[in-house]
mmCIF file of C-alpha atoms in Angstrom:
data_model
loop_
_atom_site.group_PDB
_atom_site.id
_atom_site.type_symbol
_atom_site.label_atom_id
_atom_site.label_comp_id
_atom_site.label_asym_id
_atom_site.label_seq_id
_atom_site.Cartn_x
_atom_site.Cartn_y
_atom_site.Cartn_z
ATOM 1 C CA UNK A 1 -76.180 17.616 -0.489
ATOM 2 C CA UNK A 2 -76.873 20.669 -2.596
ATOM 3 C CA UNK A 3 -74.960 21.652 -5.637
ATOM 4 C CA UNK A 4 -74.271 25.296 -6.193
ATOM 5 C CA UNK A 5 -75.562 26.944 -9.333
ATOM 6 C CA UNK A 6 -73.388 29.755 -10.489
ATOM 7 C CA UNK A 7 -73.294 32.580 -13.009
ATOM 8 C CA UNK A 8 -73.288 30.144 -15.929
ATOM 9 C CA UNK A 9 -76.718 28.942 -15.019
ATOM 10 C CA UNK A 10 -78.345 32.110 -16.071
ATOM 11 C CA UNK A 11 -78.550 30.354 -19.447
ATOM 12 C CA UNK A 12 -81.263 28.202 -18.006
ATOM 13 C CA UNK A 13 -83.273 31.364 -17.744
ATOM 14 C CA UNK A 14 -84.720 30.765 -21.207
ATOM 15 C CA UNK A 15 -86.700 27.875 -19.769
ATOM 16 C CA UNK A 16 -88.950 30.145 -17.743
ATOM 17 C CA UNK A 17 -89.771 32.172 -20.843
ATOM 18 C CA UNK A 18 -91.186 29.298 -22.877
ATOM 19 C CA UNK A 19 -94.154 27.062 -22.284
ATOM 20 C CA UNK A 20 -93.986 23.637 -20.582
ATOM 21 C CA UNK A 21 -94.196 21.652 -23.817
ATOM 22 C CA UNK A 22 -90.978 23.263 -25.001
ATOM 23 C CA UNK A 23 -89.342 22.559 -21.647
ATOM 24 C CA UNK A 24 -90.335 18.905 -21.988
ATOM 25 C CA UNK A 25 -88.947 18.839 -25.502
ATOM 26 C CA UNK A 26 -85.693 20.533 -24.412
ATOM 27 C CA UNK A 27 -85.354 18.011 -21.627
ATOM 28 C CA UNK A 28 -85.765 15.124 -24.015
ATOM 29 C CA UNK A 29 -83.221 16.608 -26.416
ATOM 30 C CA UNK A 30 -80.747 17.199 -23.576
ATOM 31 C CA UNK A 31 -80.967 13.541 -22.551
ATOM 32 C CA UNK A 32 -80.487 12.432 -26.182
ATOM 33 C CA UNK A 33 -77.400 14.628 -26.408
ATOM 34 C CA UNK A 34 -76.025 13.057 -23.251
ATOM 35 C CA UNK A 35 -76.517 9.629 -24.742
ATOM 36 C CA UNK A 36 -75.289 10.218 -28.266
ATOM 37 C CA UNK A 37 -73.415 13.503 -28.394
ATOM 38 C CA UNK A 38 -74.783 16.885 -29.456
ATOM 39 C CA UNK A 39 -76.258 17.488 -32.860
ATOM 40 C CA UNK A 40 -76.621 21.178 -33.799
ATOM 41 C CA UNK A 41 -79.210 20.531 -36.543
ATOM 42 C CA UNK A 42 -81.754 19.680 -33.892
ATOM 43 C CA UNK A 43 -81.476 23.148 -32.342
ATOM 44 C CA UNK A 44 -83.144 24.869 -35.235
ATOM 45 C CA UNK A 45 -85.920 22.482 -36.075
ATOM 46 C CA UNK A 46 -87.297 21.483 -32.715
ATOM 47 C CA UNK A 47 -87.325 24.686 -30.755
ATOM 48 C CA UNK A 48 -88.505 27.993 -32.146
ATOM 49 C CA UNK A 49 -86.091 30.119 -30.166
ATOM 50 C CA UNK A 50 -82.898 31.897 -31.302
ATOM 51 C CA UNK A 51 -80.173 29.309 -31.834
ATOM 52 C CA UNK A 52 -77.531 31.023 -29.662
ATOM 53 C CA UNK A 53 -79.513 30.925 -26.496
ATOM 54 C CA UNK A 54 -80.935 27.500 -27.371
ATOM 55 C CA UNK A 55 -77.472 25.960 -27.519
ATOM 56 C CA UNK A 56 -76.461 27.494 -24.192
ATOM 57 C CA UNK A 57 -79.778 26.637 -22.696
ATOM 58 C CA UNK A 58 -79.494 22.988 -23.735
ATOM 59 C CA UNK A 59 -75.943 22.796 -22.481
ATOM 60 C CA UNK A 60 -77.079 24.346 -19.233
ATOM 61 C CA UNK A 61 -79.783 21.708 -18.967
ATOM 62 C CA UNK A 62 -77.295 18.929 -19.691
ATOM 63 C CA UNK A 63 -74.988 20.305 -17.001
ATOM 64 C CA UNK A 64 -77.865 20.464 -14.529
ATOM 65 C CA UNK A 65 -78.683 16.817 -15.214
ATOM 66 C CA UNK A 66 -75.106 15.525 -15.097
ATOM 67 C CA UNK A 67 -74.278 17.382 -11.879
ATOM 68 C CA UNK A 68 -77.442 16.100 -10.222
ATOM 69 C CA UNK A 69 -76.731 12.554 -11.355
ATOM 70 C CA UNK A 70 -73.074 12.772 -10.379
ATOM 71 C CA UNK A 71 -74.026 13.547 -6.799
ATOM 72 C CA UNK A 72 -77.224 11.460 -6.876
ATOM 73 C CA UNK A 73 -78.967 14.195 -4.997
ATOM 74 C CA UNK A 74 -82.321 13.637 -3.379
ATOM 75 C CA UNK A 75 -85.564 15.217 -4.577
ATOM 76 C CA UNK A 76 -85.587 17.896 -1.892
ATOM 77 C CA UNK A 77 -81.984 18.832 -2.539
ATOM 78 C CA UNK A 78 -82.653 19.061 -6.258
ATOM 79 C CA UNK A 79 -85.601 21.336 -5.679
ATOM 80 C CA UNK A 80 -83.621 23.479 -3.257
ATOM 81 C CA UNK A 81 -80.716 23.775 -5.678
ATOM 82 C CA UNK A 82 -82.952 24.805 -8.544
ATOM 83 C CA UNK A 83 -84.814 27.272 -6.301
ATOM 84 C CA UNK A 84 -81.909 29.669 -6.774
ATOM 85 C CA UNK A 85 -82.917 30.133 -10.415
ATOM 86 C CA UNK A 86 -86.336 31.376 -9.430
ATOM 87 C CA UNK A 87 -88.418 29.073 -11.620
ATOM 88 C CA UNK A 88 -92.128 28.537 -11.219
ATOM 89 C CA UNK A 89 -93.277 25.518 -9.240
ATOM 90 C CA UNK A 90 -94.543 23.844 -12.401
ATOM 91 C CA UNK A 91 -91.177 24.230 -14.118
ATOM 92 C CA UNK A 92 -89.293 22.975 -11.099
ATOM 93 C CA UNK A 93 -91.588 19.957 -10.996
ATOM 94 C CA UNK A 94 -90.948 19.269 -14.720
ATOM 95 C CA UNK A 95 -87.188 19.473 -14.223
ATOM 96 C CA UNK A 96 -87.402 17.210 -11.183
ATOM 97 C CA UNK A 97 -89.335 14.611 -13.186
ATOM 98 C CA UNK A 98 -86.749 14.822 -15.951
ATOM 99 C CA UNK A 99 -83.993 14.207 -13.405
ATOM 100 C CA UNK A 100 -85.721 11.279 -11.693
ATOM 101 C CA UNK A 101 -86.709 9.507 -14.892
ATOM 102 C CA UNK A 102 -83.292 9.657 -16.506
ATOM 103 C CA UNK A 103 -81.107 9.437 -13.435
ATOM 104 C CA UNK A 104 -80.150 5.777 -13.733
ATOM 105 C CA UNK A 105 -79.317 5.939 -17.422
ATOM 106 C CA UNK A 106 -77.254 9.108 -17.110
ATOM 107 C CA UNK A 107 -75.315 7.615 -14.223
ATOM 108 C CA UNK A 108 -74.525 4.637 -16.427
ATOM 109 C CA UNK A 109 -73.232 6.897 -19.181
ATOM 110 C CA UNK A 110 -71.137 8.850 -16.670
ATOM 111 C CA UNK A 111 -69.547 5.700 -15.288
ATOM 112 C CA UNK A 112 -68.009 4.710 -18.621
ATOM 113 C CA UNK A 113 -65.043 7.023 -19.275
ATOM 114 C CA UNK A 114 -63.424 6.228 -15.914
ATOM 115 C CA UNK A 115 -59.926 4.758 -16.428
ATOM 116 C CA UNK A 116 -60.037 1.017 -16.226
ATOM 117 C CA UNK A 117 -57.838 -1.997 -16.682
ATOM 118 C CA UNK A 118 -58.609 -4.623 -19.291
ATOM 119 C CA UNK A 119 -61.101 -7.020 -17.823
ATOM 120 C CA UNK A 120 -61.884 -10.675 -18.192
ATOM 121 C CA UNK A 121 -63.859 -11.725 -21.232
ATOM 122 C CA UNK A 122 -63.437 -15.489 -21.465
ATOM 123 C CA UNK A 123 -60.992 -18.332 -20.917
ATOM 124 C CA UNK A 124 -60.276 -21.268 -23.213
ATOM 125 C CA UNK A 125 -58.175 -24.154 -21.939
ATOM 126 C CA UNK A 126 -56.738 -27.451 -23.025
ATOM 127 C CA UNK A 127 -55.110 -30.343 -21.186
ATOM 128 C CA UNK A 128 -52.282 -32.103 -23.045
ATOM 129 C CA UNK A 129 -49.762 -34.812 -22.248
ATOM 130 C CA UNK A 130 -46.350 -34.659 -23.882
ATOM 131 C CA UNK A 131 -45.388 -38.204 -24.815
ATOM 132 C CA UNK A 132 -42.306 -37.713 -26.862
ATOM 133 C CA UNK A 133 -39.952 -35.087 -28.202
ATOM 134 C CA UNK A 134 -37.010 -35.066 -30.566
ATOM 135 C CA UNK A 135 -34.360 -35.574 -27.867
ATOM 136 C CA UNK A 136 -36.388 -37.779 -25.489
ATOM 137 C CA UNK A 137 -38.920 -40.541 -25.965
ATOM 138 C CA UNK A 138 -41.272 -42.149 -23.451
ATOM 139 C CA UNK A 139 -42.250 -39.104 -21.431
ATOM 140 C CA UNK A 140 -45.426 -38.322 -19.575
ATOM 141 C CA UNK A 141 -45.580 -34.594 -19.054
ATOM 142 C CA UNK A 142 -49.025 -33.063 -18.528
ATOM 143 C CA UNK A 143 -49.475 -29.388 -19.411
ATOM 144 C CA UNK A 144 -52.411 -27.048 -19.281
ATOM 145 C CA UNK A 145 -52.594 -24.461 -22.069
ATOM 146 C CA UNK A 146 -54.743 -21.404 -21.422
ATOM 147 C CA UNK A 147 -55.909 -18.655 -23.727
ATOM 148 C CA UNK A 148 -57.113 -15.709 -21.680
ATOM 149 C CA UNK A 149 -59.341 -13.282 -23.597
ATOM 150 C CA UNK A 150 -59.432 -9.747 -22.213
ATOM 151 C CA UNK A 151 -61.512 -6.760 -23.188
ATOM 152 C CA UNK A 152 -60.686 -3.092 -22.773
ATOM 153 C CA UNK A 153 -63.542 -1.014 -24.134
ATOM 154 C CA UNK A 154 -63.667 -2.015 -27.785
ATOM 155 C CA UNK A 155 -60.238 -3.668 -27.835
ATOM 156 C CA UNK A 156 -59.932 -7.406 -27.404
ATOM 157 C CA UNK A 157 -56.632 -9.078 -26.607
ATOM 158 C CA UNK A 158 -55.702 -12.693 -26.099
ATOM 159 C CA UNK A 159 -52.881 -14.044 -23.952
ATOM 160 C CA UNK A 160 -51.567 -17.571 -24.306
ATOM 161 C CA UNK A 161 -50.209 -19.164 -21.135
ATOM 162 C CA UNK A 162 -48.980 -22.615 -20.340
ATOM 163 C CA UNK A 163 -48.470 -24.296 -16.996
ATOM 164 C CA UNK A 164 -48.090 -27.677 -15.337
ATOM 165 C CA UNK A 165 -50.855 -29.021 -13.074
ATOM 166 C CA UNK A 166 -48.944 -28.273 -9.839
ATOM 167 C CA UNK A 167 -48.550 -24.584 -10.677
ATOM 168 C CA UNK A 168 -52.179 -24.457 -11.806
ATOM 169 C CA UNK A 169 -53.267 -25.883 -8.458
ATOM 170 C CA UNK A 170 -51.140 -23.280 -6.682
ATOM 171 C CA UNK A 171 -52.734 -20.547 -8.816
ATOM 172 C CA UNK A 172 -56.201 -21.829 -7.914
ATOM 173 C CA UNK A 173 -55.320 -21.904 -4.199
ATOM 174 C CA UNK A 174 -54.051 -18.321 -4.281
ATOM 175 C CA UNK A 175 -57.161 -17.089 -6.091
ATOM 176 C CA UNK A 176 -59.426 -18.917 -3.642
ATOM 177 C CA UNK A 177 -57.507 -17.302 -0.811
ATOM 178 C CA UNK A 178 -58.146 -13.916 -2.439
ATOM 179 C CA UNK A 179 -61.879 -14.667 -2.682
ATOM 180 C CA UNK A 180 -61.934 -15.820 0.922
ATOM 181 C CA UNK A 181 -60.602 -12.397 1.954
ATOM 182 C CA UNK A 182 -63.984 -10.943 1.001
ATOM 183 C CA UNK A 183 -65.547 -12.995 3.770
ATOM 184 C CA UNK A 184 -63.071 -11.884 6.447
ATOM 185 C CA UNK A 185 -64.540 -9.692 9.190
ATOM 186 C CA UNK A 186 -62.298 -6.760 8.242
ATOM 187 C CA UNK A 187 -63.578 -6.729 4.645
ATOM 188 C CA UNK A 188 -67.172 -7.286 5.689
ATOM 189 C CA UNK A 189 -67.032 -4.339 8.057
ATOM 190 C CA UNK A 190 -65.779 -2.024 5.289
ATOM 191 C CA UNK A 191 -68.296 -3.219 2.702
ATOM 192 C CA UNK A 192 -71.079 -2.843 5.227
ATOM 193 C CA UNK A 193 -70.076 0.754 5.853
ATOM 194 C CA UNK A 194 -69.936 1.605 2.144
ATOM 195 C CA UNK A 195 -73.301 0.068 1.434
ATOM 196 C CA UNK B 1 -84.403 -33.582 -5.900
ATOM 197 C CA UNK B 2 -80.813 -34.402 -6.804
ATOM 198 C CA UNK B 3 -78.876 -31.181 -7.126
ATOM 199 C CA UNK B 4 -75.898 -32.471 -9.107
ATOM 200 C CA UNK B 5 -76.618 -32.911 -12.784
ATOM 201 C CA UNK B 6 -74.485 -34.890 -15.212
ATOM 202 C CA UNK B 7 -75.360 -32.610 -18.093
ATOM 203 C CA UNK B 8 -74.004 -29.685 -16.037
ATOM 204 C CA UNK B 9 -70.747 -31.547 -15.447
ATOM 205 C CA UNK B 10 -71.803 -32.941 -12.071
ATOM 206 C CA UNK B 11 -72.462 -29.486 -10.732
ATOM 207 C CA UNK B 12 -75.641 -27.680 -9.710
ATOM 208 C CA UNK B 13 -77.933 -26.642 -12.509
ATOM 209 C CA UNK B 14 -77.616 -22.858 -13.055
ATOM 210 C CA UNK B 15 -80.611 -20.921 -11.716
ATOM 211 C CA UNK B 16 -81.369 -19.311 -15.061
ATOM 212 C CA UNK B 17 -81.658 -22.714 -16.753
ATOM 213 C CA UNK B 18 -84.152 -23.851 -14.130
ATOM 214 C CA UNK B 19 -86.092 -20.617 -14.547
ATOM 215 C CA UNK B 20 -86.424 -21.045 -18.321
ATOM 216 C CA UNK B 21 -87.991 -24.519 -18.095
ATOM 217 C CA UNK B 22 -91.363 -22.870 -17.674
ATOM 218 C CA UNK B 23 -90.729 -20.689 -20.737
ATOM 219 C CA UNK B 24 -90.046 -23.790 -22.834
ATOM 220 C CA UNK B 25 -93.157 -25.485 -21.474
ATOM 221 C CA UNK B 26 -95.274 -22.640 -22.888
ATOM 222 C CA UNK B 27 -94.526 -23.927 -26.385
ATOM 223 C CA UNK B 28 -96.142 -27.062 -27.754
ATOM 224 C CA UNK B 29 -93.773 -30.043 -27.674
ATOM 225 C CA UNK B 30 -93.812 -30.292 -31.481
ATOM 226 C CA UNK B 31 -92.801 -26.652 -31.917
ATOM 227 C CA UNK B 32 -90.117 -27.004 -29.259
ATOM 228 C CA UNK B 33 -88.592 -29.957 -31.070
ATOM 229 C CA UNK B 34 -88.471 -27.877 -34.275
ATOM 230 C CA UNK B 35 -86.815 -25.090 -32.295
ATOM 231 C CA UNK B 36 -84.211 -27.623 -31.094
ATOM 232 C CA UNK B 37 -83.449 -28.426 -34.724
ATOM 233 C CA UNK B 38 -82.776 -24.716 -35.364
ATOM 234 C CA UNK B 39 -80.625 -24.382 -32.248
ATOM 235 C CA UNK B 40 -78.570 -27.413 -33.264
ATOM 236 C CA UNK B 41 -78.042 -25.905 -36.713
ATOM 237 C CA UNK B 42 -76.751 -22.787 -34.986
ATOM 238 C CA UNK B 43 -74.402 -24.826 -32.781
ATOM 239 C CA UNK B 44 -73.082 -26.620 -35.865
ATOM 240 C CA UNK B 45 -72.536 -23.266 -37.624
ATOM 241 C CA UNK B 46 -75.092 -24.180 -40.279
ATOM 242 C CA UNK B 47 -77.025 -20.972 -39.746
ATOM 243 C CA UNK B 48 -80.169 -20.404 -37.737
ATOM 244 C CA UNK B 49 -83.317 -19.334 -39.554
ATOM 245 C CA UNK B 50 -84.751 -16.554 -37.387
ATOM 246 C CA UNK B 51 -87.921 -16.284 -39.475
ATOM 247 C CA UNK B 52 -88.712 -19.919 -38.730
ATOM 248 C CA UNK B 53 -87.926 -19.309 -35.074
ATOM 249 C CA UNK B 54 -90.358 -16.406 -34.813
ATOM 250 C CA UNK B 55 -93.073 -18.454 -36.549
ATOM 251 C CA UNK B 56 -92.482 -21.338 -34.140
ATOM 252 C CA UNK B 57 -92.714 -19.100 -31.098
ATOM 253 C CA UNK B 58 -95.631 -16.954 -32.227
ATOM 254 C CA UNK B 59 -98.349 -19.320 -30.949
ATOM 255 C CA UNK B 60 -96.915 -19.160 -27.473
ATOM 256 C CA UNK B 61 -96.842 -15.366 -27.859
ATOM 257 C CA UNK B 62 -93.150 -15.131 -27.041
ATOM 258 C CA UNK B 63 -91.677 -11.651 -26.832
ATOM 259 C CA UNK B 64 -88.133 -11.102 -28.073
ATOM 260 C CA UNK B 65 -86.774 -11.666 -24.537
ATOM 261 C CA UNK B 66 -88.535 -15.048 -24.376
ATOM 262 C CA UNK B 67 -87.206 -16.063 -27.796
ATOM 263 C CA UNK B 68 -83.641 -15.204 -26.792
ATOM 264 C CA UNK B 69 -84.036 -17.016 -23.475
ATOM 265 C CA UNK B 70 -85.395 -20.196 -25.062
ATOM 266 C CA UNK B 71 -82.604 -20.290 -27.657
ATOM 267 C CA UNK B 72 -80.029 -19.694 -24.908
ATOM 268 C CA UNK B 73 -81.343 -22.428 -22.631
ATOM 269 C CA UNK B 74 -81.638 -24.986 -25.449
ATOM 270 C CA UNK B 75 -78.088 -24.121 -26.636
ATOM 271 C CA UNK B 76 -76.814 -24.593 -23.118
ATOM 272 C CA UNK B 77 -78.547 -27.924 -22.550
ATOM 273 C CA UNK B 78 -77.531 -29.425 -25.897
ATOM 274 C CA UNK B 79 -73.919 -28.249 -25.907
ATOM 275 C CA UNK B 80 -73.341 -29.015 -22.226
ATOM 276 C CA UNK B 81 -74.796 -32.517 -22.582
ATOM 277 C CA UNK B 82 -72.551 -33.140 -25.603
ATOM 278 C CA UNK B 83 -69.567 -31.692 -23.729
ATOM 279 C CA UNK B 84 -69.973 -34.138 -20.846
ATOM 280 C CA UNK B 85 -70.921 -37.018 -23.149
ATOM 281 C CA UNK B 86 -74.261 -37.597 -21.441
ATOM 282 C CA UNK B 87 -76.423 -40.354 -22.888
ATOM 283 C CA UNK B 88 -79.911 -39.566 -24.072
ATOM 284 C CA UNK B 89 -81.732 -41.464 -21.291
ATOM 285 C CA UNK B 90 -79.837 -39.744 -18.468
ATOM 286 C CA UNK B 91 -80.459 -36.363 -20.081
ATOM 287 C CA UNK B 92 -84.150 -37.187 -20.349
ATOM 288 C CA UNK B 93 -84.452 -38.086 -16.680
ATOM 289 C CA UNK B 94 -82.469 -35.029 -15.552
ATOM 290 C CA UNK B 95 -84.543 -32.606 -17.641
ATOM 291 C CA UNK B 96 -87.772 -34.068 -16.279
ATOM 292 C CA UNK B 97 -86.425 -33.596 -12.742
ATOM 293 C CA UNK B 98 -85.970 -29.931 -13.622
ATOM 294 C CA UNK B 99 -89.607 -29.735 -14.575
ATOM 295 C CA UNK B 100 -89.557 -29.987 -18.361
ATOM 296 C CA UNK B 101 -92.728 -31.887 -19.430
ATOM 297 C CA UNK B 102 -92.278 -35.444 -20.705
ATOM 298 C CA UNK B 103 -93.266 -34.790 -24.360
ATOM 299 C CA UNK B 104 -90.890 -31.819 -24.572
ATOM 300 C CA UNK B 105 -88.080 -33.855 -23.034
ATOM 301 C CA UNK B 106 -88.636 -36.732 -25.464
ATOM 302 C CA UNK B 107 -88.474 -34.396 -28.460
ATOM 303 C CA UNK B 108 -85.336 -32.661 -27.224
ATOM 304 C CA UNK B 109 -83.540 -35.925 -26.444
ATOM 305 C CA UNK B 110 -84.423 -37.378 -29.844
ATOM 306 C CA UNK B 111 -82.816 -34.342 -31.556
ATOM 307 C CA UNK B 112 -79.858 -34.662 -29.207
ATOM 308 C CA UNK B 113 -79.391 -38.332 -29.978
ATOM 309 C CA UNK B 114 -79.575 -37.751 -33.733
ATOM 310 C CA UNK B 115 -76.928 -35.039 -33.689
ATOM 311 C CA UNK B 116 -74.865 -36.185 -30.720
ATOM 312 C CA UNK B 117 -71.766 -37.167 -32.730
ATOM 313 C CA UNK B 118 -71.956 -34.123 -34.980
ATOM 314 C CA UNK B 119 -72.141 -31.841 -31.927
ATOM 315 C CA UNK B 120 -69.135 -33.508 -30.313
ATOM 316 C CA UNK B 121 -67.185 -33.278 -33.567
ATOM 317 C CA UNK B 122 -67.930 -29.557 -33.735
ATOM 318 C CA UNK B 123 -66.882 -29.034 -30.107
ATOM 319 C CA UNK B 124 -63.680 -30.936 -30.810
ATOM 320 C CA UNK B 125 -63.037 -28.669 -33.791
ATOM 321 C CA UNK B 126 -63.422 -25.463 -31.813
ATOM 322 C CA UNK B 127 -61.284 -26.669 -28.903
ATOM 323 C CA UNK B 128 -58.271 -24.532 -28.198
ATOM 324 C CA UNK B 129 -55.514 -24.959 -30.756
ATOM 325 C CA UNK B 130 -52.597 -22.606 -31.067
ATOM 326 C CA UNK B 131 -50.877 -21.695 -34.286
ATOM 327 C CA UNK B 132 -52.931 -23.963 -36.531
ATOM 328 C CA UNK B 133 -51.052 -24.870 -39.729
ATOM 329 C CA UNK B 134 -53.239 -23.827 -42.605
ATOM 330 C CA UNK B 135 -51.213 -24.524 -45.736
ATOM 331 C CA UNK B 136 -47.883 -25.891 -46.887
ATOM 332 C CA UNK B 137 -46.360 -25.146 -50.276
ATOM 333 C CA UNK B 138 -42.977 -26.297 -51.555
ATOM 334 C CA UNK B 139 -40.610 -25.872 -54.437
ATOM 335 C CA UNK B 140 -37.342 -27.552 -55.343
ATOM 336 C CA UNK B 141 -34.642 -25.339 -56.854
ATOM 337 C CA UNK B 142 -31.237 -26.208 -58.231
ATOM 338 C CA UNK B 143 -28.567 -23.561 -57.696
ATOM 339 C CA UNK B 144 -26.142 -23.544 -60.623
ATOM 340 C CA UNK B 145 -23.845 -20.716 -59.691
ATOM 341 C CA UNK B 146 -23.396 -17.843 -57.235
ATOM 342 C CA UNK B 147 -21.298 -14.743 -56.611
ATOM 343 C CA UNK B 148 -19.187 -16.792 -54.174
ATOM 344 C CA UNK B 149 -18.645 -19.978 -56.167
ATOM 345 C CA UNK B 150 -18.778 -20.563 -59.925
ATOM 346 C CA UNK B 151 -20.123 -24.132 -59.794
ATOM 347 C CA UNK B 152 -22.561 -24.613 -56.918
ATOM 348 C CA UNK B 153 -24.789 -27.411 -58.314
ATOM 349 C CA UNK B 154 -26.924 -27.839 -55.253
ATOM 350 C CA UNK B 155 -30.625 -28.595 -54.852
ATOM 351 C CA UNK B 156 -32.633 -26.741 -52.206
ATOM 352 C CA UNK B 157 -36.194 -27.004 -50.998
ATOM 353 C CA UNK B 158 -38.248 -23.877 -50.334
ATOM 354 C CA UNK B 159 -41.068 -24.402 -47.871
ATOM 355 C CA UNK B 160 -43.870 -21.891 -47.409
ATOM 356 C CA UNK B 161 -45.834 -22.415 -44.197
ATOM 357 C CA UNK B 162 -49.058 -20.547 -43.463
ATOM 358 C CA UNK B 163 -50.021 -20.745 -39.822
ATOM 359 C CA UNK B 164 -52.314 -18.951 -37.413
ATOM 360 C CA UNK B 165 -50.681 -16.557 -34.953
ATOM 361 C CA UNK B 166 -51.543 -17.900 -31.463
ATOM 362 C CA UNK B 167 -52.506 -14.553 -29.979
ATOM 363 C CA UNK B 168 -54.126 -12.674 -32.827
ATOM 364 C CA UNK B 169 -55.560 -15.586 -34.859
ATOM 365 C CA UNK B 170 -54.416 -13.926 -38.061
ATOM 366 C CA UNK B 171 -52.533 -15.908 -40.735
ATOM 367 C CA UNK B 172 -48.754 -15.619 -40.683
ATOM 368 C CA UNK B 173 -46.580 -16.803 -43.584
ATOM 369 C CA UNK B 174 -43.088 -18.200 -43.061
ATOM 370 C CA UNK B 175 -40.753 -19.164 -45.909
ATOM 371 C CA UNK B 176 -37.685 -21.288 -45.256
ATOM 372 C CA UNK B 177 -35.117 -22.675 -47.645
ATOM 373 C CA UNK B 178 -33.463 -25.968 -46.749
ATOM 374 C CA UNK B 179 -30.410 -27.762 -48.190
ATOM 375 C CA UNK B 180 -30.692 -31.437 -49.183
ATOM 376 C CA UNK B 181 -28.890 -32.714 -46.040
ATOM 377 C CA UNK B 182 -30.860 -30.605 -43.581
ATOM 378 C CA UNK B 183 -34.063 -31.562 -45.365
ATOM 379 C CA UNK B 184 -33.217 -35.271 -45.017
ATOM 380 C CA UNK B 185 -32.830 -34.801 -41.264
ATOM 381 C CA UNK B 186 -36.109 -32.910 -41.056
ATOM 382 C CA UNK B 187 -37.953 -35.577 -43.005
ATOM 383 C CA UNK B 188 -36.558 -38.428 -40.849
ATOM 384 C CA UNK B 189 -37.526 -36.668 -37.623
ATOM 385 C CA UNK B 190 -41.014 -35.873 -38.892
ATOM 386 C CA UNK B 191 -41.493 -39.477 -39.977
ATOM 387 C CA UNK B 192 -40.598 -40.598 -36.453
ATOM 388 C CA UNK B 193 -43.198 -38.206 -35.049
ATOM 389 C CA UNK B 194 -45.722 -39.543 -37.559
ATOM 390 C CA UNK B 195 -45.091 -43.145 -36.497
ATOM 391 C CA UNK B 196 -45.718 -42.127 -32.910
ATOM 392 C CA UNK B 197 -48.966 -40.359 -33.849
ATOM 393 C CA UNK B 198 -50.196 -43.348 -35.814
ATOM 394 C CA UNK B 199 -49.495 -45.603 -32.847
ATOM 395 C CA UNK B 200 -51.790 -43.418 -30.744
ATOM 396 C CA UNK B 201 -54.749 -43.395 -33.075
#
């Protein structure tokens, strides 16, 4: 799968005008920006080129990397896509190396902002027996108290639930049935086709 | 080899625990016992001394990953054994079956035996409790007069209860004021509950 480079990518043109060391440095800075957010002070110090084109150039490089990682394109496709910009073989090779080395990490960063539901963090539980209450003595009522800890990005929430053993057993049976679905032939066929 | 282990709650031993036995064996048995002491301090919330830990693991040339793994596996073994109330001899035989050398096992089990009750006490303390009552304060007032009635002449109790909110774990304060009659009822009921609790202990 190729990705199409458009008018905007003329900004990457500055890369062919500088020597390979600078390209390497720009690549490293672009990856840092993808990890931590952009920091304009670095433009001036690290690269001795006019700041306007440097900013666009770096952004162009970041876009090149994120688009390639988004589509997880193969080496040949990457090279073919970049061919459009008319870079030297050496430069193309440098960019390819940059892509391959950082691909996994950038994909991880890209996977984060996707909308998600709070997910399981941990579960605390307690088994009690109610022996007596104000209106009624001599009881034997077992209850299970659960505290479900969930995490949603940085936010933690806790939910307190209480149930009797019969309902808990029913809950367990339903969840086991859900897990067993994964092993059904229908599910296996789909997972096999995705992977 | 038996696959069910008492210290794992009669379940299979997790693969990662088995894998770290060889990491522990790289230390001398004396140093491993000292590391156990540090891990137990951590489990009891007494604070772990990371400088001591790095000195103990330096001979075996542990990298930071190895240090973390050895602390994790020792924490697991000690807390899980305490959780399932495993005796020291059974733990010793099970750890040797997993491949931990005899001298290391002896050292670990000695530390375990020494701190067995303290560990269980700590685990009991951190067991799930909802809305823990943290403090009770009271005050007795005598109302002389009010806008409704010139001569009220009534004692009341003001109770301030500080408890933990079950879902957020933050402290919540509740203040209630109780008339003499209502308070008598409350006290009688609570004394009945107390009698029942004492009978159970």
